[in-house]
mmCIF file of C-alpha atoms in Angstrom:
data_model
loop_
_atom_site.group_PDB
_atom_site.id
_atom_site.type_symbol
_atom_site.label_atom_id
_atom_site.label_comp_id
_atom_site.label_asym_id
_atom_site.label_seq_id
_atom_site.Cartn_x
_atom_site.Cartn_y
_atom_site.Cartn_z
ATOM 1 C CA UNK W 1 175.102 114.991 196.489
ATOM 2 C CA UNK W 2 175.042 113.244 200.024
ATOM 3 C CA UNK W 3 176.288 109.929 198.243
ATOM 4 C CA UNK W 4 179.337 111.969 196.942
ATOM 5 C CA UNK W 5 179.745 113.670 200.077
ATOM 6 C CA UNK W 6 179.353 117.496 198.632
ATOM 7 C CA UNK W 7 176.450 117.797 200.953
ATOM 8 C CA UNK W 8 176.569 116.566 204.426
ATOM 9 C CA UNK W 9 178.177 116.832 207.892
ATOM 10 C CA UNK W 10 181.759 115.493 208.931
ATOM 11 C CA UNK W 11 182.991 115.823 212.485
ATOM 12 C CA UNK W 12 186.463 116.415 210.891
ATOM 13 C CA UNK W 13 185.412 119.604 208.248
ATOM 14 C CA UNK W 14 184.043 122.682 209.202
ATOM 15 C CA UNK W 15 184.008 122.352 213.245
ATOM 16 C CA UNK W 16 181.364 119.560 212.396
ATOM 17 C CA UNK W 17 178.509 121.906 211.087
ATOM 18 C CA UNK W 18 176.682 120.664 208.308
ATOM 19 C CA UNK W 19 177.249 122.144 204.741
ATOM 20 C CA UNK W 20 175.448 122.491 201.260
ATOM 21 C CA UNK W 21 171.909 123.211 200.030
ATOM 22 C CA UNK W 22 169.731 122.879 197.203
ATOM 23 C CA UNK W 23 166.607 124.936 196.132
ATOM 24 C CA UNK W 24 164.317 124.978 193.225
ATOM 25 C CA UNK W 25 162.253 127.223 191.904
ATOM 26 C CA UNK W 26 158.568 126.752 192.608
ATOM 27 C CA UNK W 27 155.681 127.247 189.501
ATOM 28 C CA UNK W 28 153.850 130.744 190.056
ATOM 29 C CA UNK W 29 150.447 129.984 191.917
ATOM 30 C CA UNK W 30 148.494 133.071 190.834
ATOM 31 C CA UNK W 31 150.584 136.415 190.560
ATOM 32 C CA UNK W 32 153.518 137.554 188.495
ATOM 33 C CA UNK W 33 154.966 138.034 192.377
ATOM 34 C CA UNK W 34 155.100 134.211 192.836
ATOM 35 C CA UNK W 35 157.691 133.748 190.212
ATOM 36 C CA UNK W 36 160.265 134.793 192.770
ATOM 37 C CA UNK W 37 159.255 131.659 195.095
ATOM 38 C CA UNK W 38 161.628 128.822 195.804
ATOM 39 C CA UNK W 39 162.287 125.905 198.122
ATOM 40 C CA UNK W 40 165.384 125.360 199.858
ATOM 41 C CA UNK W 41 166.731 123.115 202.389
ATOM 42 C CA UNK W 42 167.066 124.477 205.835
ATOM 43 C CA UNK W 43 169.859 125.169 207.618
ATOM 44 C CA UNK W 44 172.016 122.352 209.050
ATOM 45 C CA UNK W 45 169.854 119.753 207.443
ATOM 46 C CA UNK W 46 172.761 118.579 205.079
ATOM 47 C CA UNK W 47 173.813 115.494 207.491
ATOM 48 C CA UNK W 48 170.428 113.876 206.615
ATOM 49 C CA UNK W 49 170.321 111.376 203.912
ATOM 50 C CA UNK W 50 166.803 111.987 203.225
ATOM 51 C CA UNK W 51 164.837 114.647 203.588
ATOM 52 C CA UNK W 52 161.012 115.329 204.814
ATOM 53 C CA UNK W 53 158.769 118.633 204.132
ATOM 54 C CA UNK W 54 159.824 119.549 207.778
ATOM 55 C CA UNK W 55 163.498 120.019 206.260
ATOM 56 C CA UNK W 56 162.595 122.661 203.675
ATOM 57 C CA UNK W 57 161.608 126.427 203.870
ATOM 58 C CA UNK W 58 159.749 128.256 200.862
ATOM 59 C CA UNK W 59 161.428 131.800 200.226
ATOM 60 C CA UNK W 60 158.296 133.905 199.027
ATOM 61 C CA UNK W 61 160.338 137.402 198.601
ATOM 62 C CA UNK W 62 163.594 138.536 199.087
ATOM 63 C CA UNK W 63 165.141 142.157 199.211
ATOM 64 C CA UNK W 64 168.885 142.404 198.320
ATOM 65 C CA UNK W 65 169.401 146.375 199.520
ATOM 66 C CA UNK W 66 167.585 145.451 202.855
ATOM 67 C CA UNK W 67 169.201 142.293 203.527
ATOM 68 C CA UNK W 68 166.035 140.699 203.742
ATOM 69 C CA UNK W 69 164.470 137.018 203.268
ATOM 70 C CA UNK W 70 160.804 136.407 203.847
ATOM 71 C CA UNK W 71 160.383 132.464 204.528
ATOM 72 C CA UNK W 72 157.874 130.242 205.482
ATOM 73 C CA UNK W 73 157.931 126.686 206.823
ATOM 74 C CA UNK W 74 159.007 124.377 210.033
ATOM 75 C CA UNK W 75 162.936 125.389 209.473
ATOM 76 C CA UNK W 76 165.055 128.239 208.946
ATOM 77 C CA UNK W 77 166.166 128.465 205.395
ATOM 78 C CA UNK W 78 169.803 127.996 204.750
ATOM 79 C CA UNK W 79 172.215 130.957 205.251
ATOM 80 C CA UNK W 80 172.778 131.310 201.249
ATOM 81 C CA UNK W 81 169.289 131.993 200.286
ATOM 82 C CA UNK W 82 170.178 135.231 199.275
ATOM 83 C CA UNK W 83 172.868 133.792 196.947
ATOM 84 C CA UNK W 84 170.042 131.406 195.596
ATOM 85 C CA UNK W 85 167.839 134.217 195.106
ATOM 86 C CA UNK W 86 170.095 136.340 193.135
ATOM 87 C CA UNK W 87 170.845 133.730 190.896
ATOM 88 C CA UNK W 88 167.013 132.833 189.992
ATOM 89 C CA UNK W 89 166.271 136.634 189.355
ATOM 90 C CA UNK W 90 169.426 136.699 186.805
ATOM 91 C CA UNK W 91 167.928 133.898 184.472
ATOM 92 C CA UNK W 92 164.155 132.962 184.756
ATOM 93 C CA UNK W 93 164.821 129.526 182.725
ATOM 94 C CA UNK W 94 167.123 128.647 185.987
ATOM 95 C CA UNK W 95 165.043 126.045 188.068
ATOM 96 C CA UNK W 96 167.899 124.483 190.521
ATOM 97 C CA UNK W 97 170.687 125.525 192.397
ATOM 98 C CA UNK W 98 173.154 123.522 194.129
ATOM 99 C CA UNK W 99 175.661 124.699 196.732
ATOM 100 C CA UNK W 100 178.114 121.890 197.739
ATOM 101 C CA UNK W 101 181.542 121.681 199.340
ATOM 102 C CA UNK W 102 184.444 119.991 197.382
ATOM 103 C CA UNK W 103 187.980 120.971 198.851
ATOM 104 C CA UNK W 104 189.539 119.358 195.486
ATOM 105 C CA UNK W 105 187.843 121.557 193.176
ATOM 106 C CA UNK W 106 187.608 124.429 195.137
ATOM 107 C CA UNK W 107 191.563 124.286 195.431
ATOM 108 C CA UNK W 108 191.923 123.631 191.857
ATOM 109 C CA UNK W 109 189.567 126.741 190.638
ATOM 110 C CA UNK W 110 191.995 128.478 188.742
ATOM 111 C CA UNK W 111 193.284 125.424 186.630
ATOM 112 C CA UNK W 112 189.622 124.231 186.291
ATOM 113 C CA UNK W 113 188.614 127.850 185.206
ATOM 114 C CA UNK W 114 186.025 128.255 187.122
ATOM 115 C CA UNK W 115 184.701 131.615 187.735
ATOM 116 C CA UNK W 116 185.446 132.797 191.593
ATOM 117 C CA UNK W 117 183.969 135.711 193.928
ATOM 118 C CA UNK W 118 186.435 137.411 195.809
ATOM 119 C CA UNK W 119 187.955 136.001 198.785
ATOM 120 C CA UNK W 120 187.221 138.857 200.877
ATOM 121 C CA UNK W 121 183.251 138.326 200.433
ATOM 122 C CA UNK W 122 181.761 136.135 202.978
ATOM 123 C CA UNK W 123 178.882 133.963 202.434
ATOM 124 C CA UNK W 124 175.559 134.177 203.151
ATOM 125 C CA UNK W 125 175.776 138.099 202.491
ATOM 126 C CA UNK W 126 174.351 140.725 200.537
ATOM 127 C CA UNK W 127 178.263 141.218 199.202
ATOM 128 C CA UNK W 128 177.951 137.528 197.980
ATOM 129 C CA UNK W 129 174.641 138.121 196.114
ATOM 130 C CA UNK W 130 176.300 141.105 194.211
ATOM 131 C CA UNK W 131 179.363 139.199 193.229
ATOM 132 C CA UNK W 132 177.069 136.699 191.752
ATOM 133 C CA UNK W 133 175.500 139.506 190.029
ATOM 134 C CA UNK W 134 179.105 140.523 188.910
ATOM 135 C CA UNK W 135 180.207 137.091 187.732
ATOM 136 C CA UNK W 136 177.112 136.889 185.655
ATOM 137 C CA UNK W 137 177.952 140.199 184.214
ATOM 138 C CA UNK W 138 181.690 139.971 183.870
ATOM 139 C CA UNK W 139 182.402 136.158 183.328
ATOM 140 C CA UNK W 140 181.040 133.201 181.285
ATOM 141 C CA UNK W 141 178.933 131.692 184.253
ATOM 142 C CA UNK W 142 175.644 131.674 182.592
ATOM 143 C CA UNK W 143 177.340 129.098 180.163
ATOM 144 C CA UNK W 144 179.589 127.489 183.026
ATOM 145 C CA UNK W 145 176.645 127.307 185.736
ATOM 146 C CA UNK W 146 179.131 126.967 188.642
ATOM 147 C CA UNK W 147 181.238 129.391 190.349
ATOM 148 C CA UNK W 148 183.423 128.966 193.403
ATOM 149 C CA UNK W 149 182.993 130.650 196.369
ATOM 150 C CA UNK W 150 186.394 132.547 196.898
ATOM 151 C CA UNK W 151 185.898 133.492 200.546
ATOM 152 C CA UNK W 152 183.964 130.172 201.844
ATOM 153 C CA UNK W 153 186.434 127.124 202.240
ATOM 154 C CA UNK W 154 185.358 124.436 199.712
ATOM 155 C CA UNK W 155 182.175 126.165 198.517
ATOM 156 C CA UNK W 156 181.239 126.048 195.009
ATOM 157 C CA UNK W 157 177.502 126.641 193.440
ATOM 158 C CA UNK W 158 176.221 125.144 190.618
ATOM 159 C CA UNK W 159 172.494 126.064 188.964
ATOM 160 C CA UNK W 160 170.750 124.798 185.720
ATOM 161 C CA UNK W 161 167.291 124.132 184.118
ATOM 162 C CA UNK W 162 166.884 120.896 185.727
ATOM 163 C CA UNK W 163 168.336 119.593 188.773
ATOM 164 C CA UNK W 164 170.672 116.951 186.419
ATOM 165 C CA UNK W 165 172.011 120.103 184.547
ATOM 166 C CA UNK W 166 173.049 121.685 187.749
ATOM 167 C CA UNK W 167 174.434 118.529 189.027
ATOM 168 C CA UNK W 168 176.502 118.006 185.469
ATOM 169 C CA UNK W 169 178.151 121.328 186.132
ATOM 170 C CA UNK W 170 179.736 119.711 189.323
ATOM 171 C CA UNK W 171 180.146 116.390 188.009
ATOM 172 C CA UNK W 172 181.757 117.373 184.845
ATOM 173 C CA UNK W 173 184.358 119.342 186.810
ATOM 174 C CA UNK W 174 184.972 116.325 189.297
ATOM 175 C CA UNK W 175 185.628 113.893 186.062
ATOM 176 C CA UNK W 176 188.582 116.571 185.288
ATOM 177 C CA UNK W 177 190.274 115.873 188.446
ATOM 178 C CA UNK W 178 193.649 113.971 188.376
ATOM 179 C CA UNK W 179 192.836 112.025 191.578
ATOM 180 C CA UNK W 180 191.223 108.756 189.820
ATOM 181 C CA UNK W 181 188.190 110.739 189.419
ATOM 182 C CA UNK W 182 188.660 111.099 185.625
ATOM 183 C CA UNK W 183 191.195 112.941 183.439
ATOM 184 C CA UNK W 184 193.899 115.213 184.280
ATOM 185 C CA UNK W 185 193.519 119.228 184.248
#
């Protein structure tokens, strides 16, 4: 995702801030509550071509109603941790979530028939997590494995049972773009 410039940092985009993140569900250690644990890249680590253990946080619990995330590690977790958490809570078989920024895909979300959150919903909020729940209930999100964040410029989130499956949800759409990366819409 970094090589494709879908996760990274660019001084000409987003006021120079890093963008994108990845998480992976962790296997349970002992209790049923451990099934909720996942590791996520830290806030503002998108610019790093290679990450170390210092660049990850472990999410051990969350509470949407209280807008709380419990995290452990040397770095603050991504601001999208609640969005990742709700995806994992909606399907126990999902193991990977990838949040990328693609101006091309985001602008063509309608033509590509990518489910979208409502534009008024800000990223990193409880409302965004609730929008993901809505998309799972009202759209074919479980099958498509990707959605556009209507209120988060260029933001898309893909997920899957493996890292490859989550990435394919993105790359399959990239191949459909008429910009020389594949076919047309």
